[in-house]
Amino acid sequence: MMLLPRSDSIHPNFNQDLQRFLFGREYQIDELPFPEDMIRQHVRKGLIALRRGVEAVDDGLFSLLLGSRRWVCRRCGNSDPGLFGSCACGRCRKSCVYCRRCLNMGVVRSCTELATWVGPEPVRQPVTPGGNGGLCEWTGTLSGEQAAAAAELVRCLNEGHSFLIWAVTGSGKTELMFPAIEYALLRGERVVLTTPRTDVVRELFPRMKASFPSVPVSALYAGSEDRIPDAPLVISTTHQLIRFHRCFDRVFIDEVDAFPFHFDPMLEYAVQKAAKEGAPFAYLSATPPPRLKNAYLRGDLKGTKIARRFHGHPLPVPLFCWAGNWKKSVAQGFLPPAMLKWIKGKMEAGIQIFLFVPSVSLLRELTELLQREALDHVAGVHAEDPDRHVKVTLFREGRIRILVTTTILERGVTVPAVEAAVFGADDPVFDERALVQIAGRVGRSPEYPAGDVVFFHNGRTLEMVRARRHIEQMNEEGGF
């Protein structure tokens, strides 16, 4: 649909509707719902910048050795020669190079023009402080460690420095961000809290709305119905930031080590592109990736380490339980006796269970076997499950008692009185980071600060040992 200017949207130098639509975003020029002559007029005035969607990189040696040009996609950052193709272009009537990496967002070619707004920023309605003179109405109290970390975070971000919060699972990382977010919003800045996982966004969004009730908050993930254009506070998956460009004054990345962000350069490119030039970043993780951890330990990245949970109890330490050849057991249609005994004991005690497995195929088989054992209220969930969010909600409500899941739920879902097991903990899918996060699902509530975490295996792996040692070391640093 073409958007024509309203009578009140004409500025002496630019169209305000176009300004509001394009500011902080990047679109192909033919995606903009405005007349092309209007867009070109703004380009000539220096209000809109254009660049090619796919550009040749000036790399003389590379081109000389390979006898071909090197390309980069300006939308997603792809520079892998194997992820570009060429085609006869119906638009420019030439042979065009296109990017395969972000093809699911629509084709971007070497003749494509990407448009961004470089004129004045739109005037936004200021957020109104509440009765306490602030914006945050969270009624909880930060622990001493949380308060110190929160103050240091505010100070460093205000000075333009990025900051790492390396904190154990269940330490209250979300709440200690509140002062820094509030400070930025009171200054009229735009803030994004981004994370790789949809489940984490869905959990954070209602908490942010409740804590900042007077602030428009937008949730961006596939299928979201809570999108508010130009909201000062945005909770988003990293995937959704690919269309943003120099939009946010401060960027908070929660679960910075999570798949797929840690393994996908496109997502890191998207987050960097969404930030304004010089915007500080806050990184949050219980298991930071080596790049950030080493930068912090060297003193190149400012940060803090929190080794205690907010309720003051230690992290549950995983138990190792030999289950024999678990793959063979499932293939033959029975559950390892040790695991079945543990599960039945928990069901008799009225305890909910997170049961993690290494693959979707095993998830389906194991769920069926558990149901055959006459265990009630068992469900399986994985990334492609269309009912995934419904099942997670039912689990939170206690209507599902055993939730069999892949690593998709290793983080971001909090249930007060849950215990956890990993079936096939020796599988390569379960590295140290994943196992630490899984153990972190247990004991998060002050009312239920302890519980079992069991790794059922057919032989201890180095990753299992590292995960347990990681947790024991954090408990030692926390004074336990």
Short mmCIF file of C-alpha atoms in Angstrom, two decimals:
data_model
loop_
_atom_site.label_atom_id
_atom_site.label_comp_id
_atom_site.label_asym_id
_atom_site.label_seq_id
_atom_site.Cartn_x
_atom_site.Cartn_y
_atom_site.Cartn_z
CA MET A 1 0.00 0.00 0.00
CA MET A 2 1.35 3.43 -0.95
CA LEU A 3 1.50 5.95 1.90
CA LEU A 4 0.74 9.51 0.83
CA PRO A 5 1.59 12.40 3.16
CA ARG A 6 -1.04 13.76 5.54
CA SER A 7 -1.61 17.49 5.56
CA ASP A 8 0.15 17.76 8.95
CA SER A 9 3.13 15.62 7.92
CA ILE A 10 4.79 18.14 5.61
CA HIS A 11 8.00 19.63 6.96
CA PRO A 12 9.77 22.40 4.99
CA ASN A 13 12.63 19.99 4.23
CA PHE A 14 11.24 16.46 4.48
CA ASN A 15 8.16 14.27 4.79
CA GLN A 16 7.66 13.29 8.42
CA ASP A 17 5.77 10.08 7.60
CA LEU A 18 8.74 8.89 5.56
CA GLN A 19 11.09 9.99 8.34
CA ARG A 20 9.16 8.05 11.01
CA PHE A 21 8.88 4.96 8.81
CA LEU A 22 12.54 4.77 7.82
CA PHE A 23 14.42 6.13 10.83
CA GLY A 24 16.43 3.39 12.51
CA ARG A 25 15.56 0.89 9.79
CA GLU A 26 17.06 -0.35 6.54
CA TYR A 27 14.85 -1.37 3.62
CA GLN A 28 15.21 -2.06 -0.05
CA ILE A 29 14.04 1.06 -1.84
CA ASP A 30 11.20 -0.82 -3.53
CA GLU A 31 9.97 -2.05 -0.12
CA LEU A 32 9.19 1.50 1.01
CA PRO A 33 5.45 2.35 0.75
CA PHE A 34 6.13 5.83 -0.60
CA PRO A 35 6.35 7.24 -4.17
CA GLU A 36 9.81 6.72 -5.65
CA ASP A 37 10.09 10.36 -6.74
CA MET A 38 9.54 11.43 -3.11
CA ILE A 39 12.26 9.02 -1.96
CA ARG A 40 14.70 10.24 -4.63
CA GLN A 41 14.00 13.83 -3.62
CA HIS A 42 15.00 13.02 -0.03
CA VAL A 43 18.12 11.27 -1.33
CA ARG A 44 19.14 14.41 -3.23
CA LYS A 45 18.65 16.47 -0.07
CA GLY A 46 20.97 14.16 1.86
CA LEU A 47 18.19 12.89 4.14
CA ILE A 48 18.24 9.29 2.89
CA ALA A 49 21.42 7.33 2.20
CA LEU A 50 21.51 4.55 -0.39
CA ARG A 51 23.99 1.72 -0.73
CA ARG A 52 24.14 -1.43 -2.79
CA GLY A 53 22.71 -4.55 -1.19
CA VAL A 54 25.63 -6.67 -2.41
CA GLU A 55 28.95 -4.96 -3.03
CA ALA A 56 32.33 -6.02 -4.34
CA VAL A 57 35.10 -5.89 -1.73
CA ASP A 58 38.29 -4.15 -2.75
CA ASP A 59 40.65 -7.10 -2.24
CA GLY A 60 43.20 -7.08 -5.02
CA LEU A 61 45.23 -10.09 -3.81
CA PHE A 62 42.14 -12.26 -3.27
CA SER A 63 40.75 -11.39 -6.68
CA LEU A 64 44.12 -11.95 -8.34
CA LEU A 65 44.62 -15.41 -6.80
CA LEU A 66 41.09 -16.67 -7.39
CA GLY A 67 40.40 -14.85 -10.61
CA SER A 68 37.09 -13.60 -9.23
CA ARG A 69 35.70 -10.75 -7.15
CA ARG A 70 34.90 -11.00 -3.46
CA TRP A 71 31.42 -9.93 -2.36
CA VAL A 72 29.74 -8.81 0.86
CA CYS A 73 26.02 -8.53 1.62
CA ARG A 74 25.32 -5.23 3.34
CA ARG A 75 22.01 -6.46 4.75
CA CYS A 76 23.25 -9.55 6.63
CA GLY A 77 27.05 -9.17 6.53
CA ASN A 78 27.64 -12.42 4.61
CA SER A 79 31.05 -12.62 2.93
CA ASP A 80 31.24 -16.39 2.35
CA PRO A 81 31.94 -16.91 -1.39
CA GLY A 82 29.91 -20.11 -1.28
CA LEU A 83 26.78 -18.24 -0.19
CA PHE A 84 26.52 -15.98 -3.23
CA GLY A 85 24.97 -16.79 -6.58
CA SER A 86 24.46 -15.00 -9.86
CA CYS A 87 21.41 -14.66 -12.08
CA ALA A 88 20.11 -12.81 -15.11
CA CYS A 89 18.40 -9.84 -13.47
CA GLY A 90 15.05 -8.70 -14.84
CA ARG A 91 15.44 -5.32 -13.14
CA CYS A 92 18.83 -4.11 -14.37
CA ARG A 93 19.01 -6.44 -17.40
CA LYS A 94 22.47 -7.60 -16.37
CA SER A 95 23.99 -10.56 -14.55
CA CYS A 96 23.51 -9.81 -10.85
CA VAL A 97 25.13 -11.34 -7.78
CA TYR A 98 22.68 -12.15 -4.97
CA CYS A 99 23.06 -13.28 -1.34
CA ARG A 100 21.88 -16.76 -0.40
CA ARG A 101 22.41 -16.25 3.34
CA CYS A 102 19.41 -13.95 3.86
CA LEU A 103 17.31 -15.14 0.93
CA ASN A 104 14.39 -15.98 3.24
CA MET A 105 13.97 -12.21 3.80
CA GLY A 106 13.65 -11.55 0.08
CA VAL A 107 16.34 -11.47 -2.55
CA VAL A 108 19.01 -8.77 -2.28
CA ARG A 109 21.21 -8.27 -5.35
CA SER A 110 24.18 -6.23 -6.47
CA CYS A 111 21.73 -3.83 -8.14
CA THR A 112 19.50 -3.58 -5.04
CA GLU A 113 19.48 -0.22 -3.27
CA LEU A 114 19.24 -0.28 0.53
CA ALA A 115 17.82 2.89 2.06
CA THR A 116 18.44 4.35 5.52
CA TRP A 117 17.37 7.66 7.07
CA VAL A 118 20.31 9.97 7.85
CA GLY A 119 18.37 13.19 8.44
CA PRO A 120 17.08 14.56 11.76
CA GLU A 121 15.67 12.06 14.24
CA PRO A 122 11.88 12.05 14.72
CA VAL A 123 10.56 13.89 17.74
CA ARG A 124 9.25 11.28 20.17
CA GLN A 125 6.83 11.68 23.03
CA PRO A 126 8.83 11.69 26.28
CA VAL A 127 8.05 8.92 28.73
CA THR A 128 6.32 10.19 31.87
CA PRO A 129 7.82 9.32 35.27
CA GLY A 130 5.54 7.76 37.84
CA GLY A 131 4.71 8.99 41.31
CA ASN A 132 8.14 7.99 42.62
CA GLY A 133 9.85 10.23 40.06
CA GLY A 134 11.09 7.22 38.12
CA LEU A 135 9.88 4.76 35.53
CA CYS A 136 10.67 1.44 37.18
CA GLU A 137 7.93 0.19 39.51
CA TRP A 138 9.46 -3.17 40.35
CA THR A 139 8.79 -3.69 44.06
CA GLY A 140 11.59 -6.15 44.78
CA THR A 141 14.91 -5.41 46.46
CA LEU A 142 18.33 -6.02 44.94
CA SER A 143 20.82 -8.01 46.99
CA GLY A 144 24.10 -6.35 47.94
CA GLU A 145 25.92 -7.99 45.04
CA GLN A 146 23.13 -7.12 42.61
CA ALA A 147 23.04 -3.49 43.76
CA ALA A 148 26.82 -3.10 43.39
CA ALA A 149 26.73 -4.67 39.91
CA ALA A 150 23.77 -2.49 38.88
CA ALA A 151 25.55 0.70 39.98
CA GLU A 152 28.72 -0.27 38.12
CA LEU A 153 26.67 -1.10 35.01
CA VAL A 154 24.99 2.32 35.06
CA ARG A 155 28.31 4.10 35.52
CA CYS A 156 30.14 2.25 32.74
CA LEU A 157 27.35 2.55 30.19
CA ASN A 158 27.03 6.27 30.93
CA GLU A 159 30.75 6.63 30.26
CA GLY A 160 30.30 4.84 26.94
CA HIS A 161 31.98 1.58 28.00
CA SER A 162 30.58 -1.85 27.23
CA PHE A 163 30.09 -4.16 30.22
CA LEU A 164 29.94 -7.91 30.94
CA ILE A 165 27.67 -9.29 33.65
CA TRP A 166 28.99 -12.79 34.29
CA ALA A 167 26.46 -14.14 36.75
CA VAL A 168 25.28 -17.59 37.74
CA THR A 169 21.87 -18.81 36.61
CA GLY A 170 19.17 -17.51 38.93
CA SER A 171 21.26 -14.58 40.17
CA GLY A 172 18.68 -11.99 39.07
CA LYS A 173 20.45 -10.63 35.99
CA THR A 174 17.22 -9.20 34.61
CA GLU A 175 16.45 -7.13 37.70
CA LEU A 176 19.93 -5.67 38.00
CA MET A 177 19.50 -4.22 34.48
CA PHE A 178 16.52 -2.14 35.60
CA PRO A 179 18.46 0.92 36.90
CA ALA A 180 20.51 1.17 33.69
CA ILE A 181 17.42 0.79 31.50
CA GLU A 182 15.50 3.36 33.55
CA TYR A 183 18.36 5.87 33.38
CA ALA A 184 18.53 5.59 29.59
CA LEU A 185 14.76 5.91 29.14
CA LEU A 186 14.61 9.01 31.35
CA ARG A 187 17.20 10.57 29.03
CA GLY A 188 14.95 9.93 26.04
CA GLU A 189 17.13 7.14 24.66
CA ARG A 190 15.98 4.03 22.82
CA VAL A 191 16.93 0.74 24.45
CA VAL A 192 16.88 -2.79 23.08
CA LEU A 193 17.13 -5.96 25.16
CA THR A 194 17.89 -8.72 22.69
CA THR A 195 18.38 -12.46 23.05
CA PRO A 196 18.75 -15.35 20.61
CA ARG A 197 15.79 -17.37 21.91
CA THR A 198 12.09 -16.66 21.34
CA ASP A 199 11.22 -18.34 24.65
CA VAL A 200 13.43 -15.86 26.51
CA VAL A 201 11.72 -12.90 24.80
CA ARG A 202 8.31 -14.30 25.70
CA GLU A 203 9.38 -14.61 29.34
CA LEU A 204 11.07 -11.20 29.54
CA PHE A 205 8.32 -9.18 27.84
CA PRO A 206 5.63 -9.41 30.57
CA ARG A 207 8.24 -8.82 33.26
CA MET A 208 9.41 -5.65 31.51
CA LYS A 209 5.86 -4.40 30.98
CA ALA A 210 5.05 -4.96 34.65
CA SER A 211 8.27 -3.27 35.80
CA PHE A 212 7.95 -0.27 33.44
CA PRO A 213 4.14 0.18 33.22
CA SER A 214 4.25 3.75 31.85
CA VAL A 215 6.73 2.89 29.07
CA PRO A 216 5.61 1.54 25.67
CA VAL A 217 7.35 -1.83 25.30
CA SER A 218 7.55 -3.70 22.01
CA ALA A 219 8.15 -7.46 21.69
CA LEU A 220 9.74 -8.61 18.44
CA TYR A 221 9.79 -12.30 17.56
CA ALA A 222 8.19 -14.43 14.85
CA GLY A 223 4.42 -14.26 15.31
CA SER A 224 4.48 -11.53 17.96
CA GLU A 225 1.30 -9.47 18.39
CA ASP A 226 2.93 -6.91 20.71
CA ARG A 227 4.81 -4.79 18.17
CA ILE A 228 4.74 -1.07 18.91
CA PRO A 229 6.43 1.15 16.29
CA ASP A 230 9.03 3.49 17.79
CA ALA A 231 8.65 2.06 21.31
CA PRO A 232 11.50 3.37 23.50
CA LEU A 233 12.02 -0.11 24.99
CA VAL A 234 12.24 -3.10 22.64
CA ILE A 235 12.55 -6.76 23.65
CA SER A 236 13.66 -8.69 20.58
CA THR A 237 15.19 -11.84 19.25
CA THR A 238 18.51 -11.17 17.55
CA HIS A 239 16.98 -12.37 14.25
CA GLN A 240 14.45 -9.52 14.29
CA LEU A 241 17.18 -6.86 14.40
CA ILE A 242 18.38 -7.54 10.86
CA ARG A 243 16.20 -4.72 9.45
CA PHE A 244 17.31 -2.14 12.01
CA HIS A 245 20.08 0.35 11.29
CA ARG A 246 21.70 2.74 13.79
CA CYS A 247 18.55 2.79 15.91
CA PHE A 248 19.39 2.06 19.55
CA ASP A 249 21.36 4.15 22.05
CA ARG A 250 21.99 1.20 24.38
CA VAL A 251 22.04 -2.51 23.67
CA PHE A 252 21.57 -5.26 26.28
CA ILE A 253 22.31 -8.80 25.04
CA ASP A 254 20.91 -11.47 27.34
CA GLU A 255 22.20 -15.05 27.00
CA VAL A 256 24.98 -13.84 24.70
CA ASP A 257 26.44 -17.35 24.56
CA ALA A 258 23.21 -19.02 23.42
CA PHE A 259 22.72 -20.83 20.14
CA PRO A 260 22.38 -19.58 17.44
CA PHE A 261 23.87 -16.13 18.27
CA HIS A 262 27.25 -17.46 19.38
CA PHE A 263 27.57 -19.54 16.19
CA ASP A 264 26.00 -17.27 13.57
CA PRO A 265 27.99 -14.21 12.39
CA MET A 266 24.85 -12.81 10.72
CA LEU A 267 23.15 -12.33 14.09
CA GLU A 268 26.13 -10.53 15.61
CA TYR A 269 26.27 -8.34 12.49
CA ALA A 270 22.54 -7.57 12.90
CA VAL A 271 22.99 -6.49 16.52
CA GLN A 272 26.01 -4.32 15.71
CA LYS A 273 24.16 -2.70 12.79
CA ALA A 274 21.09 -1.99 14.94
CA ALA A 275 23.17 0.01 17.45
CA LYS A 276 23.99 3.66 16.96
CA GLU A 277 27.63 4.53 16.36
CA GLY A 278 29.44 4.34 19.68
CA ALA A 279 26.51 2.82 21.57
CA PRO A 280 27.64 0.82 24.62
CA PHE A 281 26.71 -2.85 24.96
CA ALA A 282 25.83 -4.80 28.10
CA TYR A 283 26.49 -8.54 27.79
CA LEU A 284 24.75 -10.93 30.19
CA SER A 285 25.60 -14.60 30.60
CA ALA A 286 26.16 -17.38 33.11
CA THR A 287 28.55 -19.01 30.64
CA PRO A 288 30.14 -16.23 28.56
CA PRO A 289 31.85 -17.23 25.31
CA PRO A 290 35.68 -17.32 25.38
CA ARG A 291 36.04 -14.02 23.49
CA LEU A 292 34.14 -12.05 26.13
CA LYS A 293 35.43 -14.05 29.10
CA ASN A 294 39.06 -13.58 28.07
CA ALA A 295 38.56 -9.87 27.35
CA TYR A 296 37.10 -9.46 30.84
CA LEU A 297 39.89 -11.44 32.52
CA ARG A 298 42.53 -9.38 30.66
CA GLY A 299 40.87 -6.16 31.74
CA ASP A 300 40.00 -5.15 28.17
CA LEU A 301 36.26 -5.39 28.88
CA LYS A 302 34.74 -3.91 32.01
CA GLY A 303 32.42 -6.15 33.96
CA THR A 304 31.46 -7.92 37.14
CA LYS A 305 31.09 -11.50 38.31
CA ILE A 306 28.25 -12.70 40.54
CA ALA A 307 28.71 -16.17 41.99
CA ARG A 308 25.63 -16.32 44.27
CA ARG A 309 21.96 -16.61 43.48
CA PHE A 310 19.77 -13.74 44.65
CA HIS A 311 18.15 -15.90 47.37
CA GLY A 312 21.54 -16.80 48.87
CA HIS A 313 21.44 -20.58 48.35
CA PRO A 314 24.06 -22.59 46.41
CA LEU A 315 23.64 -23.87 42.88
CA PRO A 316 22.43 -27.49 42.67
CA VAL A 317 25.39 -29.74 41.83
CA PRO A 318 24.64 -32.40 39.18
CA LEU A 319 24.61 -36.09 40.09
CA PHE A 320 26.07 -38.59 37.61
CA CYS A 321 24.00 -41.75 37.17
CA TRP A 322 25.02 -44.58 34.85
CA ALA A 323 22.12 -45.67 32.63
CA GLY A 324 23.89 -48.17 30.42
CA ASN A 325 23.43 -48.11 26.66
CA TRP A 326 20.50 -45.72 26.66
CA LYS A 327 20.23 -45.63 22.86
CA LYS A 328 19.84 -49.42 22.75
CA SER A 329 17.34 -49.37 25.62
CA VAL A 330 15.05 -46.93 23.84
CA ALA A 331 15.41 -48.78 20.52
CA GLN A 332 14.29 -51.97 22.28
CA GLY A 333 11.31 -50.20 23.82
CA PHE A 334 12.22 -49.87 27.49
CA LEU A 335 13.59 -47.22 29.83
CA PRO A 336 16.79 -47.68 31.86
CA PRO A 337 15.68 -48.89 35.33
CA ALA A 338 17.70 -46.24 37.19
CA MET A 339 16.00 -43.40 35.34
CA LEU A 340 12.52 -44.91 35.55
CA LYS A 341 12.90 -45.36 39.32
CA TRP A 342 14.03 -41.73 39.71
CA ILE A 343 11.13 -40.40 37.61
CA LYS A 344 8.49 -42.45 39.45
CA GLY A 345 9.87 -41.27 42.79
CA LYS A 346 9.52 -37.64 41.72
CA MET A 347 5.99 -38.19 40.42
CA GLU A 348 4.97 -39.77 43.74
CA ALA A 349 6.43 -36.74 45.53
CA GLY A 350 4.44 -34.36 43.28
CA ILE A 351 7.55 -32.82 41.69
CA GLN A 352 7.61 -31.57 38.10
CA ILE A 353 10.46 -32.71 35.84
CA PHE A 354 12.38 -31.15 32.98
CA LEU A 355 13.79 -34.09 30.98
CA PHE A 356 16.39 -33.04 28.40
CA VAL A 357 17.31 -35.23 25.42
CA PRO A 358 19.85 -34.79 22.61
CA SER A 359 17.55 -35.15 19.56
CA VAL A 360 13.99 -34.75 18.34
CA SER A 361 13.77 -38.41 17.29
CA LEU A 362 14.76 -39.55 20.79
CA LEU A 363 12.32 -37.04 22.27
CA ARG A 364 9.41 -38.64 20.42
CA GLU A 365 10.43 -42.18 21.39
CA LEU A 366 11.07 -41.31 25.03
CA THR A 367 7.80 -39.39 25.39
CA GLU A 368 5.90 -42.41 24.06
CA LEU A 369 7.73 -44.79 26.42
CA LEU A 370 6.94 -42.59 29.42
CA GLN A 371 3.28 -42.48 28.45
CA ARG A 372 3.28 -46.28 28.13
CA GLU A 373 4.51 -46.47 31.72
CA ALA A 374 1.15 -44.94 32.70
CA LEU A 375 2.84 -41.71 33.75
CA ASP A 376 0.26 -38.92 33.49
CA HIS A 377 0.64 -35.48 31.97
CA VAL A 378 3.75 -36.12 29.87
CA ALA A 379 4.53 -33.99 26.81
CA GLY A 380 7.45 -33.47 24.46
CA VAL A 381 8.50 -30.15 22.96
CA HIS A 382 11.15 -29.04 20.45
CA ALA A 383 11.99 -26.00 18.34
CA GLU A 384 9.71 -26.87 15.40
CA ASP A 385 6.75 -27.96 17.52
CA PRO A 386 3.76 -25.75 16.54
CA ASP A 387 2.32 -26.18 20.05
CA ARG A 388 5.58 -25.39 21.80
CA HIS A 389 4.46 -22.20 23.56
CA VAL A 390 1.15 -23.76 24.65
CA LYS A 391 2.98 -26.73 26.19
CA VAL A 392 5.45 -24.48 28.00
CA THR A 393 2.53 -22.49 29.43
CA LEU A 394 0.81 -25.69 30.59
CA PHE A 395 4.07 -26.81 32.21
CA ARG A 396 4.37 -23.50 34.03
CA GLU A 397 0.79 -23.91 35.26
CA GLY A 398 1.57 -27.42 36.53
CA ARG A 399 -0.84 -29.14 34.13
CA ILE A 400 2.05 -30.94 32.44
CA ARG A 401 4.15 -32.84 35.00
CA ILE A 402 6.99 -34.14 32.80
CA LEU A 403 8.24 -32.01 29.92
CA VAL A 404 10.63 -33.84 27.60
CA THR A 405 12.61 -31.28 25.64
CA THR A 406 15.66 -30.65 23.51
CA THR A 407 18.19 -27.98 24.46
CA ILE A 408 15.77 -25.33 23.13
CA LEU A 409 14.54 -24.94 26.74
CA GLU A 410 17.95 -25.06 28.42
CA ARG A 411 17.40 -21.40 29.32
CA GLY A 412 14.68 -18.78 29.47
CA VAL A 413 11.91 -20.83 31.10
CA THR A 414 11.54 -20.58 34.87
CA VAL A 415 9.32 -22.95 36.89
CA PRO A 416 9.54 -22.60 40.70
CA ALA A 417 9.64 -26.20 42.01
CA VAL A 418 11.08 -28.14 39.10
CA GLU A 419 13.85 -30.76 39.02
CA ALA A 420 15.84 -31.75 35.95
CA ALA A 421 17.46 -34.73 34.29
CA VAL A 422 19.52 -35.16 31.15
CA PHE A 423 18.92 -38.44 29.34
CA GLY A 424 22.04 -39.23 27.33
CA ALA A 425 24.24 -36.61 28.98
CA ASP A 426 27.27 -38.16 27.26
CA ASP A 427 25.93 -37.17 23.82
CA PRO A 428 28.11 -34.53 22.07
CA VAL A 429 25.11 -32.16 21.95
CA PHE A 430 25.55 -31.56 25.67
CA ASP A 431 28.65 -29.43 26.08
CA GLU A 432 29.70 -27.72 29.31
CA ARG A 433 27.68 -24.59 28.56
CA ALA A 434 24.45 -26.49 27.85
CA LEU A 435 24.80 -28.69 30.94
CA VAL A 436 25.45 -25.70 33.22
CA GLN A 437 22.37 -23.96 31.84
CA ILE A 438 20.23 -27.08 32.30
CA ALA A 439 21.36 -27.41 35.91
CA GLY A 440 20.43 -23.76 36.33
CA ARG A 441 16.74 -24.55 35.77
CA VAL A 442 16.59 -26.02 39.29
CA GLY A 443 16.37 -24.20 42.62
CA ARG A 444 15.61 -20.73 41.26
CA SER A 445 12.82 -19.89 43.71
CA PRO A 446 13.45 -18.81 47.34
CA GLU A 447 10.65 -21.21 48.35
CA TYR A 448 12.31 -24.12 46.49
CA PRO A 449 16.05 -23.30 46.44
CA ALA A 450 17.27 -26.89 45.97
CA GLY A 451 16.48 -29.98 43.94
CA ASP A 452 17.93 -32.80 41.89
CA VAL A 453 19.88 -32.39 38.67
CA VAL A 454 20.78 -35.83 37.31
CA PHE A 455 22.95 -36.64 34.29
CA PHE A 456 21.98 -40.13 33.05
CA HIS A 457 24.83 -41.42 30.90
CA ASN A 458 26.66 -44.38 29.38
CA GLY A 459 30.10 -43.08 30.32
CA ARG A 460 31.28 -39.79 31.77
CA THR A 461 32.47 -37.19 29.29
CA LEU A 462 34.91 -34.34 29.77
CA GLU A 463 32.03 -31.90 29.19
CA MET A 464 30.02 -33.46 32.03
CA VAL A 465 32.99 -33.22 34.39
CA ARG A 466 33.69 -29.63 33.33
CA ALA A 467 30.06 -28.64 33.87
CA ARG A 468 30.02 -30.06 37.40
CA ARG A 469 33.36 -28.46 38.21
CA HIS A 470 32.10 -25.12 36.82
CA ILE A 471 29.13 -25.23 39.20
CA GLU A 472 31.24 -26.34 42.18
CA GLN A 473 33.71 -23.53 41.50
CA MET A 474 30.95 -20.92 41.35
CA ASN A 475 29.61 -22.23 44.68
CA GLU A 476 33.10 -21.94 46.17
CA GLU A 477 33.42 -18.36 44.91
CA GLY A 478 29.98 -17.66 46.36
CA GLY A 479 31.15 -18.76 49.80
CA PHE A 480 29.57 -22.23 49.98
#
